[in-house]
């Protein structure tokens, strides 16, 4: 049996600028991921065996809260620019 690898997808409430530290933190305060971003970012996607589907995780940017997500649920974000359905004309 293979271990299940969970994932999170977050649209940040505070954008991360190049050089900022971004952390994914479990509900009990354990840092499950940490990275320094190399370019500006408005979203985070992370996958690991340390992430449990259905659990809540916080994302921080330089220590400031940038959102809370539930593992295994897609982030709700601004869908502008994703293209619309083309009509037959």
GROMACS .gro file of N, CA, C and O in nm:
model
  356
    1UNK      N    1   0.084  -0.118   0.000
    1UNK     CA    2   0.000   0.000   0.000
    1UNK      C    3   0.088   0.124   0.000
    1UNK      O    4   0.186   0.133   0.073
    2UNK      N    5   0.053   0.221  -0.083
    2UNK     CA    6   0.129   0.345  -0.091
    2UNK      C    7   0.073   0.448   0.008
    2UNK      O    8  -0.047   0.458   0.025
    3UNK      N    9   0.161   0.525   0.072
    3UNK     CA   10   0.112   0.630   0.161
    3UNK      C   11   0.039   0.737   0.080
    3UNK      O   12   0.071   0.762  -0.036
    4UNK      N   13  -0.061   0.797   0.142
    4UNK     CA   14  -0.137   0.902   0.076
    4UNK      C   15  -0.062   1.033   0.087
    4UNK      O   16  -0.016   1.070   0.195
    5UNK      N   17  -0.049   1.103  -0.022
    5UNK     CA   18   0.017   1.233  -0.022
    5UNK      C   19  -0.090   1.340  -0.033
    5UNK      O   20  -0.163   1.345  -0.131
    6UNK      N   21  -0.103   1.425   0.070
    6UNK     CA   22  -0.200   1.532   0.069
    6UNK      C   23  -0.147   1.655  -0.001
    6UNK      O   24  -0.029   1.664  -0.034
    7UNK      N   25  -0.237   1.753  -0.021
    7UNK     CA   26  -0.197   1.875  -0.090
    7UNK      C   27  -0.282   1.992  -0.041
    7UNK      O   28  -0.391   1.973   0.011
    8UNK      N   29  -0.226   2.113  -0.055
    8UNK     CA   30  -0.302   2.235  -0.030
    8UNK      C   31  -0.287   2.327  -0.149
    8UNK      O   32  -0.188   2.322  -0.222
    9UNK      N   33  -0.388   2.410  -0.166
    9UNK     CA   34  -0.387   2.512  -0.271
    9UNK      C   35  -0.443   2.638  -0.206
    9UNK      O   36  -0.556   2.636  -0.155
   10UNK      N   37  -0.366   2.746  -0.204
   10UNK     CA   38  -0.408   2.868  -0.136
   10UNK      C   39  -0.388   2.990  -0.223
   10UNK      O   40  -0.282   3.006  -0.284
   11UNK      N   41  -0.489   3.077  -0.228
   11UNK     CA   42  -0.474   3.211  -0.284
   11UNK      C   43  -0.442   3.300  -0.166
   11UNK      O   44  -0.521   3.308  -0.070
   12UNK      N   45  -0.327   3.363  -0.168
   12UNK     CA   46  -0.279   3.440  -0.053
   12UNK      C   47  -0.357   3.571  -0.036
   12UNK      O   48  -0.381   3.642  -0.134
   13UNK      N   49  -0.392   3.602   0.088
   13UNK     CA   50  -0.456   3.731   0.117
   13UNK      C   51  -0.353   3.842   0.121
   13UNK      O   52  -0.386   3.958   0.107
   14UNK      N   53  -0.227   3.805   0.143
   14UNK     CA   54  -0.114   3.897   0.139
   14UNK      C   55  -0.015   3.841   0.039
   14UNK      O   56   0.035   3.729   0.058
   15UNK      N   57   0.009   3.912  -0.068
   15UNK     CA   58   0.101   3.863  -0.171
   15UNK      C   59   0.242   3.845  -0.114
   15UNK      O   60   0.284   3.920  -0.026
   16UNK      N   61   0.312   3.746  -0.165
   16UNK     CA   62   0.451   3.723  -0.128
   16UNK      C   63   0.541   3.786  -0.235
   16UNK      O   64   0.523   3.762  -0.353
   17UNK      N   65   0.634   3.868  -0.190
   17UNK     CA   66   0.729   3.932  -0.282
   17UNK      C   67   0.858   3.849  -0.284
   17UNK      O   68   0.887   3.773  -0.191
   18UNK      N   69   0.933   3.863  -0.391
   18UNK     CA   70   1.061   3.792  -0.402
   18UNK      C   71   1.143   3.816  -0.276
   18UNK      O   72   1.155   3.929  -0.230
   19UNK      N   73   1.194   3.707  -0.217
   19UNK     CA   74   1.273   3.715  -0.095
   19UNK      C   75   1.193   3.691   0.032
   19UNK      O   76   1.252   3.670   0.139
   20UNK      N   77   1.059   3.692   0.024
   20UNK     CA   78   0.976   3.666   0.141
   20UNK      C   79   0.980   3.518   0.178
   20UNK      O   80   0.996   3.432   0.092
   21UNK      N   81   0.961   3.491   0.306
   21UNK     CA   82   0.952   3.354   0.355
   21UNK      C   83   0.805   3.313   0.362
   21UNK      O   84   0.723   3.385   0.419
   22UNK      N   85   0.772   3.199   0.302
   22UNK     CA   86   0.635   3.147   0.303
   22UNK      C   87   0.637   3.015   0.379
   22UNK      O   88   0.723   2.930   0.354
   23UNK      N   89   0.544   3.000   0.475
   23UNK     CA   90   0.536   2.877   0.552
   23UNK      C   91   0.394   2.819   0.546
   23UNK      O   92   0.297   2.894   0.541
   24UNK      N   93   0.387   2.686   0.548
   24UNK     CA   94   0.261   2.615   0.562
   24UNK      C   95   0.264   2.555   0.702
   24UNK      O   96   0.358   2.483   0.736
   25UNK      N   97   0.161   2.589   0.782
   25UNK     CA   98   0.160   2.552   0.924
   25UNK      C   99   0.034   2.472   0.955
   25UNK      O  100  -0.077   2.515   0.920
   26UNK      N  101   0.051   2.357   1.021
   26UNK     CA  102  -0.064   2.274   1.058
   26UNK      C  103  -0.139   2.337   1.175
   26UNK      O  104  -0.089   2.430   1.240
   27UNK      N  105  -0.259   2.285   1.204
   27UNK     CA  106  -0.343   2.340   1.311
   27UNK      C  107  -0.275   2.334   1.447
   27UNK      O  108  -0.301   2.418   1.533
   28UNK      N  109  -0.182   2.239   1.468
   28UNK     CA  110  -0.114   2.229   1.597
   28UNK      C  111   0.013   2.314   1.603
   28UNK      O  112   0.088   2.310   1.700
   29UNK      N  113   0.037   2.395   1.498
   29UNK     CA  114   0.151   2.486   1.497
   29UNK      C  115   0.277   2.431   1.434
   29UNK      O  116   0.378   2.501   1.427
   30UNK      N  117   0.273   2.308   1.384
   30UNK     CA  118   0.390   2.248   1.320
   30UNK      C  119   0.409   2.306   1.181
   30UNK      O  120   0.316   2.308   1.100
   31UNK      N  121   0.530   2.352   1.152
   31UNK     CA  122   0.563   2.402   1.018
   31UNK      C  123   0.589   2.280   0.930
   31UNK      O  124   0.684   2.205   0.955
   32UNK      N  125   0.504   2.259   0.830
   32UNK     CA  126   0.521   2.142   0.742
   32UNK      C  127   0.597   2.177   0.615
   32UNK      O  128   0.647   2.088   0.547
   33UNK      N  129   0.607   2.307   0.584
   33UNK     CA  130   0.685   2.350   0.467
   33UNK      C  131   0.728   2.495   0.487
   33UNK      O  132   0.655   2.575   0.545
   34UNK      N  133   0.846   2.525   0.437
   34UNK     CA  134   0.898   2.661   0.444
   34UNK      C  135   0.984   2.685   0.320
   34UNK      O  136   1.062   2.598   0.282
   35UNK      N  137   0.966   2.801   0.261
   35UNK     CA  138   1.045   2.834   0.142
   35UNK      C  139   1.059   2.985   0.129
   35UNK      O  140   0.974   3.061   0.176
   36UNK      N  141   1.166   3.026   0.066
   36UNK     CA  142   1.184   3.166   0.031
   36UNK      C  143   1.150   3.179  -0.117
   36UNK      O  144   1.210   3.109  -0.200
   37UNK      N  145   1.051   3.263  -0.148
   37UNK     CA  146   1.008   3.274  -0.287
   37UNK      C  147   1.109   3.355  -0.368
   37UNK      O  148   1.173   3.447  -0.316
   38UNK      N  149   1.127   3.317  -0.493
   38UNK     CA  150   1.226   3.383  -0.578
   38UNK      C  151   1.164   3.489  -0.669
   38UNK      O  152   1.236   3.565  -0.733
   39UNK      N  153   1.029   3.490  -0.674
   39UNK     CA  154   0.960   3.595  -0.748
   39UNK      C  155   0.825   3.618  -0.682
   39UNK      O  156   0.780   3.539  -0.600
   40UNK      N  157   0.761   3.729  -0.713
   40UNK     CA  158   0.633   3.763  -0.653
   40UNK      C  159   0.532   3.650  -0.676
   40UNK      O  160   0.529   3.590  -0.783
   41UNK      N  161   0.452   3.621  -0.573
   41UNK     CA  162   0.355   3.513  -0.583
   41UNK      C  163   0.226   3.552  -0.511
   41UNK      O  164   0.228   3.619  -0.408
   42UNK      N  165   0.113   3.510  -0.567
   42UNK     CA  166  -0.018   3.535  -0.507
   42UNK      C  167  -0.085   3.405  -0.465
   42UNK      O  168  -0.189   3.406  -0.401
   43UNK      N  169  -0.022   3.291  -0.497
   43UNK     CA  170  -0.082   3.163  -0.461
   43UNK      C  171   0.027   3.062  -0.426
   43UNK      O  172   0.144   3.079  -0.464
   44UNK      N  173  -0.015   2.958  -0.353
   44UNK     CA  174   0.076   2.852  -0.311
   44UNK      C  175   0.008   2.719  -0.335
   44UNK      O  176  -0.110   2.702  -0.302
   45UNK      N  177   0.080   2.625  -0.393
   45UNK     CA  178   0.035   2.487  -0.404
   45UNK      C  179   0.148   2.403  -0.346
   45UNK      O  180   0.265   2.420  -0.381
   46UNK      N  181   0.112   2.311  -0.255
   46UNK     CA  182   0.213   2.229  -0.189
   46UNK      C  183   0.156   2.089  -0.170
   46UNK      O  184   0.040   2.072  -0.133
   47UNK      N  185   0.240   1.989  -0.192
   47UNK     CA  186   0.199   1.850  -0.177
   47UNK      C  187   0.305   1.774  -0.098
   47UNK      O  188   0.425   1.790  -0.125
   48UNK      N  189   0.260   1.693   0.000
   48UNK     CA  190   0.354   1.618   0.082
   48UNK      C  191   0.280   1.510   0.159
   48UNK      O  192   0.161   1.523   0.187
   49UNK      N  193   0.352   1.407   0.198
   49UNK     CA  194   0.295   1.304   0.285
   49UNK      C  195   0.267   1.362   0.424
   49UNK      O  196   0.192   1.304   0.502
   50UNK      N  197   0.325   1.479   0.455
   50UNK     CA  198   0.303   1.545   0.584
   50UNK      C  199   0.170   1.622   0.588
   50UNK      O  200   0.133   1.675   0.692
   51UNK      N  201   0.102   1.632   0.474
   51UNK     CA  202  -0.026   1.703   0.465
   51UNK      C  203  -0.139   1.599   0.467
   51UNK      O  204  -0.136   1.502   0.392
   52UNK      N  205  -0.237   1.622   0.555
   52UNK     CA  206  -0.348   1.529   0.570
   52UNK      C  207  -0.476   1.589   0.513
   52UNK      O  208  -0.517   1.698   0.556
   53UNK      N  209  -0.537   1.520   0.417
   53UNK     CA  210  -0.661   1.568   0.355
   53UNK      C  211  -0.766   1.594   0.462
   53UNK      O  212  -0.782   1.517   0.556
   54UNK      N  213  -0.837   1.707   0.448
   54UNK     CA  214  -0.943   1.743   0.539
   54UNK      C  215  -0.898   1.825   0.659
   54UNK      O  216  -0.979   1.884   0.728
   55UNK      N  217  -0.767   1.832   0.683
   55UNK     CA  218  -0.714   1.912   0.793
   55UNK      C  219  -0.693   2.057   0.750
   55UNK      O  220  -0.673   2.085   0.632
   56UNK      N  221  -0.697   2.149   0.846
   56UNK     CA  222  -0.675   2.291   0.818
   56UNK      C  223  -0.527   2.326   0.828
   56UNK      O  224  -0.457   2.275   0.916
   57UNK      N  225  -0.483   2.412   0.738
   57UNK     CA  226  -0.345   2.461   0.738
   57UNK      C  227  -0.347   2.611   0.717
   57UNK      O  228  -0.429   2.663   0.640
   58UNK      N  229  -0.257   2.681   0.784
   58UNK     CA  230  -0.240   2.824   0.765
   58UNK      C  231  -0.119   2.847   0.676
   58UNK      O  232  -0.023   2.771   0.681
   59UNK      N  233  -0.126   2.953   0.598
   59UNK     CA  234  -0.012   2.994   0.518
   59UNK      C  235   0.030   3.131   0.567
   59UNK      O  236  -0.055   3.220   0.586
   60UNK      N  237   0.159   3.148   0.594
   60UNK     CA  238   0.209   3.277   0.640
   60UNK      C  239   0.311   3.331   0.540
   60UNK      O  240   0.380   3.256   0.472
   61UNK      N  241   0.318   3.464   0.533
   61UNK     CA  242   0.418   3.533   0.453
   61UNK      C  243   0.497   3.621   0.549
   61UNK      O  244   0.440   3.710   0.613
   62UNK      N  245   0.625   3.592   0.565
   62UNK     CA  246   0.711   3.661   0.662
   62UNK      C  247   0.646   3.667   0.799
   62UNK      O  248   0.648   3.770   0.867
   63UNK      N  249   0.583   3.558   0.841
   63UNK     CA  250   0.524   3.548   0.973
   63UNK      C  251   0.382   3.601   0.986
   63UNK      O  252   0.316   3.580   1.087
   64UNK      N  253   0.333   3.670   0.884
   64UNK     CA  254   0.197   3.727   0.887
   64UNK      C  255   0.098   3.630   0.822
   64UNK      O  256   0.129   3.570   0.718
   65UNK      N  257  -0.019   3.616   0.882
   65UNK     CA  258  -0.122   3.527   0.828
   65UNK      C  259  -0.159   3.569   0.686
   65UNK      O  260  -0.187   3.686   0.661
   66UNK      N  261  -0.158   3.473   0.595
   66UNK     CA  262  -0.194   3.501   0.456
   66UNK      C  263  -0.305   3.410   0.407
   66UNK      O  264  -0.333   3.403   0.288
   67UNK      N  265  -0.370   3.338   0.502
   67UNK     CA  266  -0.483   3.254   0.464
   67UNK      C  267  -0.483   3.120   0.534
   67UNK      O  268  -0.380   3.073   0.582
   68UNK      N  269  -0.602   3.062   0.542
   68UNK     CA  270  -0.621   2.929   0.599
   68UNK      C  271  -0.695   2.845   0.496
   68UNK      O  272  -0.790   2.893   0.434
   69UNK      N  273  -0.648   2.722   0.476
   69UNK     CA  274  -0.707   2.635   0.375
   69UNK      C  275  -0.732   2.497   0.434
   69UNK      O  276  -0.676   2.461   0.537
   70UNK      N  277  -0.816   2.420   0.367
   70UNK     CA  278  -0.839   2.281   0.402
   70UNK      C  279  -0.769   2.195   0.299
   70UNK      O  280  -0.791   2.212   0.178
   71UNK      N  281  -0.685   2.106   0.345
   71UNK     CA  282  -0.609   2.020   0.254
   71UNK      C  283  -0.704   1.936   0.169
   71UNK      O  284  -0.803   1.883   0.218
   72UNK      N  285  -0.673   1.930   0.041
   72UNK     CA  286  -0.753   1.851  -0.052
   72UNK      C  287  -0.866   1.928  -0.118
   72UNK      O  288  -0.940   1.872  -0.198
   73UNK      N  289  -0.880   2.057  -0.083
   73UNK     CA  290  -0.982   2.141  -0.146
   73UNK      C  291  -0.915   2.248  -0.230
   73UNK      O  292  -0.821   2.313  -0.185
   74UNK      N  293  -0.963   2.266  -0.351
   74UNK     CA  294  -0.906   2.366  -0.441
   74UNK      C  295  -0.931   2.506  -0.387
   74UNK      O  296  -1.036   2.532  -0.327
   75UNK      N  297  -0.835   2.594  -0.407
   75UNK     CA  298  -0.849   2.732  -0.362
   75UNK      C  299  -0.952   2.805  -0.447
   75UNK      O  300  -0.961   2.784  -0.567
   76UNK      N  301  -1.028   2.890  -0.382
   76UNK     CA  302  -1.123   2.976  -0.453
   76UNK      C  303  -1.050   3.105  -0.484
   76UNK      O  304  -0.999   3.170  -0.394
   77UNK      N  305  -1.043   3.140  -0.608
   77UNK     CA  306  -0.971   3.261  -0.645
   77UNK      C  307  -1.044   3.336  -0.754
   77UNK      O  308  -1.152   3.298  -0.798
   78UNK      N  309  -0.983   3.441  -0.796
   78UNK     CA  310  -1.037   3.526  -0.902
   78UNK      C  311  -1.020   3.452  -1.035
   78UNK      O  312  -0.911   3.422  -1.076
   79UNK      N  313  -1.131   3.424  -1.099
   79UNK     CA  314  -1.126   3.347  -1.224
   79UNK      C  315  -1.127   3.438  -1.347
   79UNK      O  316  -1.140   3.390  -1.458
   80UNK      N  317  -1.115   3.569  -1.329
   80UNK     CA  318  -1.111   3.659  -1.444
   80UNK      C  319  -0.996   3.618  -1.538
   80UNK      O  320  -0.890   3.579  -1.494
   81UNK      N  321  -1.021   3.628  -1.663
   81UNK     CA  322  -0.916   3.600  -1.760
   81UNK      C  323  -0.903   3.453  -1.793
   81UNK      O  324  -0.815   3.416  -1.870
   82UNK      N  325  -0.989   3.369  -1.740
   82UNK     CA  326  -0.978   3.226  -1.767
   82UNK      C  327  -1.045   3.190  -1.900
   82UNK      O  328  -1.042   3.076  -1.941
   83UNK      N  329  -1.106   3.286  -1.961
   83UNK     CA  330  -1.169   3.259  -2.090
   83UNK      C  331  -1.314   3.223  -2.073
   83UNK      O  332  -1.353   3.161  -1.975
   84UNK      N  333  -1.393   3.265  -2.164
   84UNK     CA  334  -1.535   3.236  -2.157
   84UNK      C  335  -1.572   3.138  -2.266
   84UNK      O  336  -1.493   3.108  -2.355
   85UNK      N  337  -1.692   3.088  -2.256
   85UNK     CA  338  -1.739   2.997  -2.358
   85UNK      C  339  -1.764   3.072  -2.488
   85UNK      O  340  -1.821   3.180  -2.488
   86UNK      N  341  -1.720   3.018  -2.593
   86UNK     CA  342  -1.741   3.082  -2.724
   86UNK      C  343  -1.876   3.041  -2.781
   86UNK      O  344  -1.913   2.925  -2.773
   87UNK      N  345  -1.946   3.137  -2.831
   87UNK     CA  346  -2.075   3.106  -2.891
   87UNK      C  347  -2.058   3.069  -3.036
   87UNK      O  348  -1.954   3.093  -3.097
   88UNK      N  349  -2.158   3.010  -3.090
   88UNK     CA  350  -2.155   2.982  -3.232
   88UNK      C  351  -2.222   3.099  -3.299
   88UNK      O  352  -2.329   3.142  -3.263
   89UNK      N  353  -2.155   3.155  -3.391
   89UNK     CA  354  -2.209   3.276  -3.447
   89UNK      C  355  -2.231   3.268  -3.586
   89UNK      O  356  -2.278   3.296  -3.677
   0.00000   0.00000   0.00000
